[in-house]
Amino acid sequence: MKNKIEEMRSAYGLSEEGSLLTMLDDFKDEEIRRYCRMVLRTYSDLKKEDWSIGMEGGDYIYSFAGNHVFITDDIWSFDLVAKPEVLQLLADKMRALKKLSEKT
């Protein structure tokens, strides 16, 4: 029997997909959370599809531009799971945003 997180990831085809964290080893933990949120908010069609919330945070499925991502966001950690091309898209946009903010 699957737990809620496994069910969510499976329903959106994200059971075997990788993590954004592995692509951003040059970012601090809090930077990943901050820049990821900033990038996701640039998508006008960003929609929360499913979620499971606990006392310390939650797990979410979001959709944007025809893609789905699974996000774990709690007081201890942040992670985003998606297909490789979506991870690359987000990582590139996060790096560009970080670079721009460091210049100002």
JSON list of C-alpha atoms in Angstrom, two decimals:
[
{"chain": "A", "resi": 1, "resn": "MET", "atom": "CA", "xyz": [0.00, 0.00, 0.00]},
{"chain": "A", "resi": 2, "resn": "LYS", "atom": "CA", "xyz": [1.39, 3.40, -1.02]},
{"chain": "A", "resi": 3, "resn": "ASN", "atom": "CA", "xyz": [1.55, 6.36, 1.31]},
{"chain": "A", "resi": 4, "resn": "LYS", "atom": "CA", "xyz": [0.13, 9.75, 0.29]},
{"chain": "A", "resi": 5, "resn": "ILE", "atom": "CA", "xyz": [3.48, 11.06, -1.04]},
{"chain": "A", "resi": 6, "resn": "GLU", "atom": "CA", "xyz": [4.04, 7.97, -3.19]},
{"chain": "A", "resi": 7, "resn": "GLU", "atom": "CA", "xyz": [0.47, 8.24, -4.48]},
{"chain": "A", "resi": 8, "resn": "MET", "atom": "CA", "xyz": [0.93, 11.90, -5.40]},
{"chain": "A", "resi": 9, "resn": "ARG", "atom": "CA", "xyz": [4.23, 11.31, -7.20]},
{"chain": "A", "resi": 10, "resn": "SER", "atom": "CA", "xyz": [2.89, 8.26, -9.01]},
{"chain": "A", "resi": 11, "resn": "ALA", "atom": "CA", "xyz": [-0.30, 10.00, -10.15]},
{"chain": "A", "resi": 12, "resn": "TYR", "atom": "CA", "xyz": [1.73, 12.72, -11.88]},
{"chain": "A", "resi": 13, "resn": "GLY", "atom": "CA", "xyz": [4.48, 10.50, -13.30]},
{"chain": "A", "resi": 14, "resn": "LEU", "atom": "CA", "xyz": [7.14, 11.64, -10.84]},
{"chain": "A", "resi": 15, "resn": "SER", "atom": "CA", "xyz": [7.87, 8.38, -8.99]},
{"chain": "A", "resi": 16, "resn": "GLU", "atom": "CA", "xyz": [11.28, 7.81, -10.54]},
{"chain": "A", "resi": 17, "resn": "GLU", "atom": "CA", "xyz": [12.32, 11.38, -11.26]},
{"chain": "A", "resi": 18, "resn": "GLY", "atom": "CA", "xyz": [15.31, 13.27, -9.86]},
{"chain": "A", "resi": 19, "resn": "SER", "atom": "CA", "xyz": [15.83, 16.14, -7.47]},
{"chain": "A", "resi": 20, "resn": "LEU", "atom": "CA", "xyz": [16.64, 19.78, -8.16]},
{"chain": "A", "resi": 21, "resn": "LEU", "atom": "CA", "xyz": [19.10, 19.70, -5.25]},
{"chain": "A", "resi": 22, "resn": "THR", "atom": "CA", "xyz": [21.57, 17.56, -7.20]},
{"chain": "A", "resi": 23, "resn": "MET", "atom": "CA", "xyz": [21.78, 20.25, -9.90]},
{"chain": "A", "resi": 24, "resn": "LEU", "atom": "CA", "xyz": [22.41, 23.20, -7.59]},
{"chain": "A", "resi": 25, "resn": "ASP", "atom": "CA", "xyz": [25.41, 22.27, -5.47]},
{"chain": "A", "resi": 26, "resn": "ASP", "atom": "CA", "xyz": [26.60, 25.89, -5.77]},
{"chain": "A", "resi": 27, "resn": "PHE", "atom": "CA", "xyz": [23.47, 27.11, -3.90]},
{"chain": "A", "resi": 28, "resn": "LYS", "atom": "CA", "xyz": [22.89, 27.21, -0.17]},
{"chain": "A", "resi": 29, "resn": "ASP", "atom": "CA", "xyz": [19.78, 25.42, 1.11]},
{"chain": "A", "resi": 30, "resn": "GLU", "atom": "CA", "xyz": [17.83, 28.60, 1.76]},
{"chain": "A", "resi": 31, "resn": "GLU", "atom": "CA", "xyz": [18.82, 30.00, -1.66]},
{"chain": "A", "resi": 32, "resn": "ILE", "atom": "CA", "xyz": [17.31, 26.96, -3.37]},
{"chain": "A", "resi": 33, "resn": "ARG", "atom": "CA", "xyz": [14.02, 27.51, -1.58]},
{"chain": "A", "resi": 34, "resn": "ARG", "atom": "CA", "xyz": [13.98, 31.28, -2.25]},
{"chain": "A", "resi": 35, "resn": "TYR", "atom": "CA", "xyz": [15.02, 31.25, -5.91]},
{"chain": "A", "resi": 36, "resn": "CYS", "atom": "CA", "xyz": [12.83, 28.26, -6.76]},
{"chain": "A", "resi": 37, "resn": "ARG", "atom": "CA", "xyz": [9.78, 30.04, -5.36]},
{"chain": "A", "resi": 38, "resn": "MET", "atom": "CA", "xyz": [10.69, 33.20, -7.28]},
{"chain": "A", "resi": 39, "resn": "VAL", "atom": "CA", "xyz": [11.06, 31.31, -10.56]},
{"chain": "A", "resi": 40, "resn": "LEU", "atom": "CA", "xyz": [7.85, 29.33, -10.13]},
{"chain": "A", "resi": 41, "resn": "ARG", "atom": "CA", "xyz": [5.90, 32.53, -9.46]},
{"chain": "A", "resi": 42, "resn": "THR", "atom": "CA", "xyz": [6.88, 33.81, -12.93]},
{"chain": "A", "resi": 43, "resn": "TYR", "atom": "CA", "xyz": [4.52, 31.25, -14.49]},
{"chain": "A", "resi": 44, "resn": "SER", "atom": "CA", "xyz": [1.06, 32.75, -14.78]},
{"chain": "A", "resi": 45, "resn": "ASP", "atom": "CA", "xyz": [-0.51, 29.30, -15.03]},
{"chain": "A", "resi": 46, "resn": "LEU", "atom": "CA", "xyz": [1.14, 27.95, -11.85]},
{"chain": "A", "resi": 47, "resn": "LYS", "atom": "CA", "xyz": [-1.45, 25.80, -10.10]},
{"chain": "A", "resi": 48, "resn": "LYS", "atom": "CA", "xyz": [-1.42, 23.68, -6.95]},
{"chain": "A", "resi": 49, "resn": "GLU", "atom": "CA", "xyz": [-2.83, 20.33, -8.08]},
{"chain": "A", "resi": 50, "resn": "ASP", "atom": "CA", "xyz": [-2.54, 18.20, -4.93]},
{"chain": "A", "resi": 51, "resn": "TRP", "atom": "CA", "xyz": [-1.11, 18.54, -1.44]},
{"chain": "A", "resi": 52, "resn": "SER", "atom": "CA", "xyz": [-0.57, 16.92, 1.92]},
{"chain": "A", "resi": 53, "resn": "ILE", "atom": "CA", "xyz": [0.05, 19.29, 4.82]},
{"chain": "A", "resi": 54, "resn": "GLY", "atom": "CA", "xyz": [1.46, 18.55, 8.26]},
{"chain": "A", "resi": 55, "resn": "MET", "atom": "CA", "xyz": [2.37, 20.67, 11.26]},
{"chain": "A", "resi": 56, "resn": "GLU", "atom": "CA", "xyz": [5.87, 21.52, 10.00]},
{"chain": "A", "resi": 57, "resn": "GLY", "atom": "CA", "xyz": [5.18, 21.91, 6.28]},
{"chain": "A", "resi": 58, "resn": "GLY", "atom": "CA", "xyz": [3.87, 19.90, 3.40]},
{"chain": "A", "resi": 59, "resn": "ASP", "atom": "CA", "xyz": [4.20, 18.10, 0.11]},
{"chain": "A", "resi": 60, "resn": "TYR", "atom": "CA", "xyz": [2.72, 19.57, -3.04]},
{"chain": "A", "resi": 61, "resn": "ILE", "atom": "CA", "xyz": [2.18, 18.86, -6.72]},
{"chain": "A", "resi": 62, "resn": "TYR", "atom": "CA", "xyz": [2.26, 22.01, -8.85]},
{"chain": "A", "resi": 63, "resn": "SER", "atom": "CA", "xyz": [1.71, 22.36, -12.57]},
{"chain": "A", "resi": 64, "resn": "PHE", "atom": "CA", "xyz": [2.94, 25.06, -14.94]},
{"chain": "A", "resi": 65, "resn": "ALA", "atom": "CA", "xyz": [3.49, 25.27, -18.69]},
{"chain": "A", "resi": 66, "resn": "GLY", "atom": "CA", "xyz": [2.30, 21.67, -19.12]},
{"chain": "A", "resi": 67, "resn": "ASN", "atom": "CA", "xyz": [4.76, 20.34, -16.53]},
{"chain": "A", "resi": 68, "resn": "HIS", "atom": "CA", "xyz": [4.33, 18.86, -13.06]},
{"chain": "A", "resi": 69, "resn": "VAL", "atom": "CA", "xyz": [6.67, 19.15, -10.08]},
{"chain": "A", "resi": 70, "resn": "PHE", "atom": "CA", "xyz": [6.59, 17.61, -6.62]},
{"chain": "A", "resi": 71, "resn": "ILE", "atom": "CA", "xyz": [7.74, 19.89, -3.80]},
{"chain": "A", "resi": 72, "resn": "THR", "atom": "CA", "xyz": [8.56, 19.01, -0.21]},
{"chain": "A", "resi": 73, "resn": "ASP", "atom": "CA", "xyz": [8.70, 22.17, 1.87]},
{"chain": "A", "resi": 74, "resn": "ASP", "atom": "CA", "xyz": [8.96, 22.01, 5.63]},
{"chain": "A", "resi": 75, "resn": "ILE", "atom": "CA", "xyz": [10.85, 23.70, 8.44]},
{"chain": "A", "resi": 76, "resn": "TRP", "atom": "CA", "xyz": [13.86, 21.41, 7.93]},
{"chain": "A", "resi": 77, "resn": "SER", "atom": "CA", "xyz": [14.17, 21.02, 4.19]},
{"chain": "A", "resi": 78, "resn": "PHE", "atom": "CA", "xyz": [13.08, 21.90, 0.69]},
{"chain": "A", "resi": 79, "resn": "ASP", "atom": "CA", "xyz": [13.20, 19.70, -2.38]},
{"chain": "A", "resi": 80, "resn": "LEU", "atom": "CA", "xyz": [11.69, 19.70, -5.86]},
{"chain": "A", "resi": 81, "resn": "VAL", "atom": "CA", "xyz": [11.33, 16.56, -7.98]},
{"chain": "A", "resi": 82, "resn": "ALA", "atom": "CA", "xyz": [10.58, 16.69, -11.70]},
{"chain": "A", "resi": 83, "resn": "LYS", "atom": "CA", "xyz": [11.50, 15.28, -15.07]},
{"chain": "A", "resi": 84, "resn": "PRO", "atom": "CA", "xyz": [15.10, 16.06, -16.16]},
{"chain": "A", "resi": 85, "resn": "GLU", "atom": "CA", "xyz": [14.14, 18.71, -18.72]},
{"chain": "A", "resi": 86, "resn": "VAL", "atom": "CA", "xyz": [12.02, 20.56, -16.14]},
{"chain": "A", "resi": 87, "resn": "LEU", "atom": "CA", "xyz": [14.83, 20.38, -13.57]},
{"chain": "A", "resi": 88, "resn": "GLN", "atom": "CA", "xyz": [17.25, 21.83, -16.12]},
{"chain": "A", "resi": 89, "resn": "LEU", "atom": "CA", "xyz": [14.82, 24.62, -17.03]},
{"chain": "A", "resi": 90, "resn": "LEU", "atom": "CA", "xyz": [14.31, 25.60, -13.39]},
{"chain": "A", "resi": 91, "resn": "ALA", "atom": "CA", "xyz": [18.00, 25.31, -12.49]},
{"chain": "A", "resi": 92, "resn": "ASP", "atom": "CA", "xyz": [18.99, 27.54, -15.42]},
{"chain": "A", "resi": 93, "resn": "LYS", "atom": "CA", "xyz": [16.39, 30.17, -14.50]},
{"chain": "A", "resi": 94, "resn": "MET", "atom": "CA", "xyz": [17.42, 30.05, -10.83]},
{"chain": "A", "resi": 95, "resn": "ARG", "atom": "CA", "xyz": [21.11, 30.53, -11.71]},
{"chain": "A", "resi": 96, "resn": "ALA", "atom": "CA", "xyz": [20.27, 33.47, -13.97]},
{"chain": "A", "resi": 97, "resn": "LEU", "atom": "CA", "xyz": [18.13, 35.08, -11.28]},
{"chain": "A", "resi": 98, "resn": "LYS", "atom": "CA", "xyz": [20.82, 34.58, -8.65]},
{"chain": "A", "resi": 99, "resn": "LYS", "atom": "CA", "xyz": [23.47, 36.05, -10.93]},
{"chain": "A", "resi": 100, "resn": "LEU", "atom": "CA", "xyz": [21.25, 39.06, -11.64]},
{"chain": "A", "resi": 101, "resn": "SER", "atom": "CA", "xyz": [20.55, 39.63, -7.94]},
{"chain": "A", "resi": 102, "resn": "GLU", "atom": "CA", "xyz": [24.26, 39.43, -7.07]},
{"chain": "A", "resi": 103, "resn": "LYS", "atom": "CA", "xyz": [24.98, 42.28, -9.51]},
{"chain": "A", "resi": 104, "resn": "THR", "atom": "CA", "xyz": [22.53, 44.62, -7.82]}
]
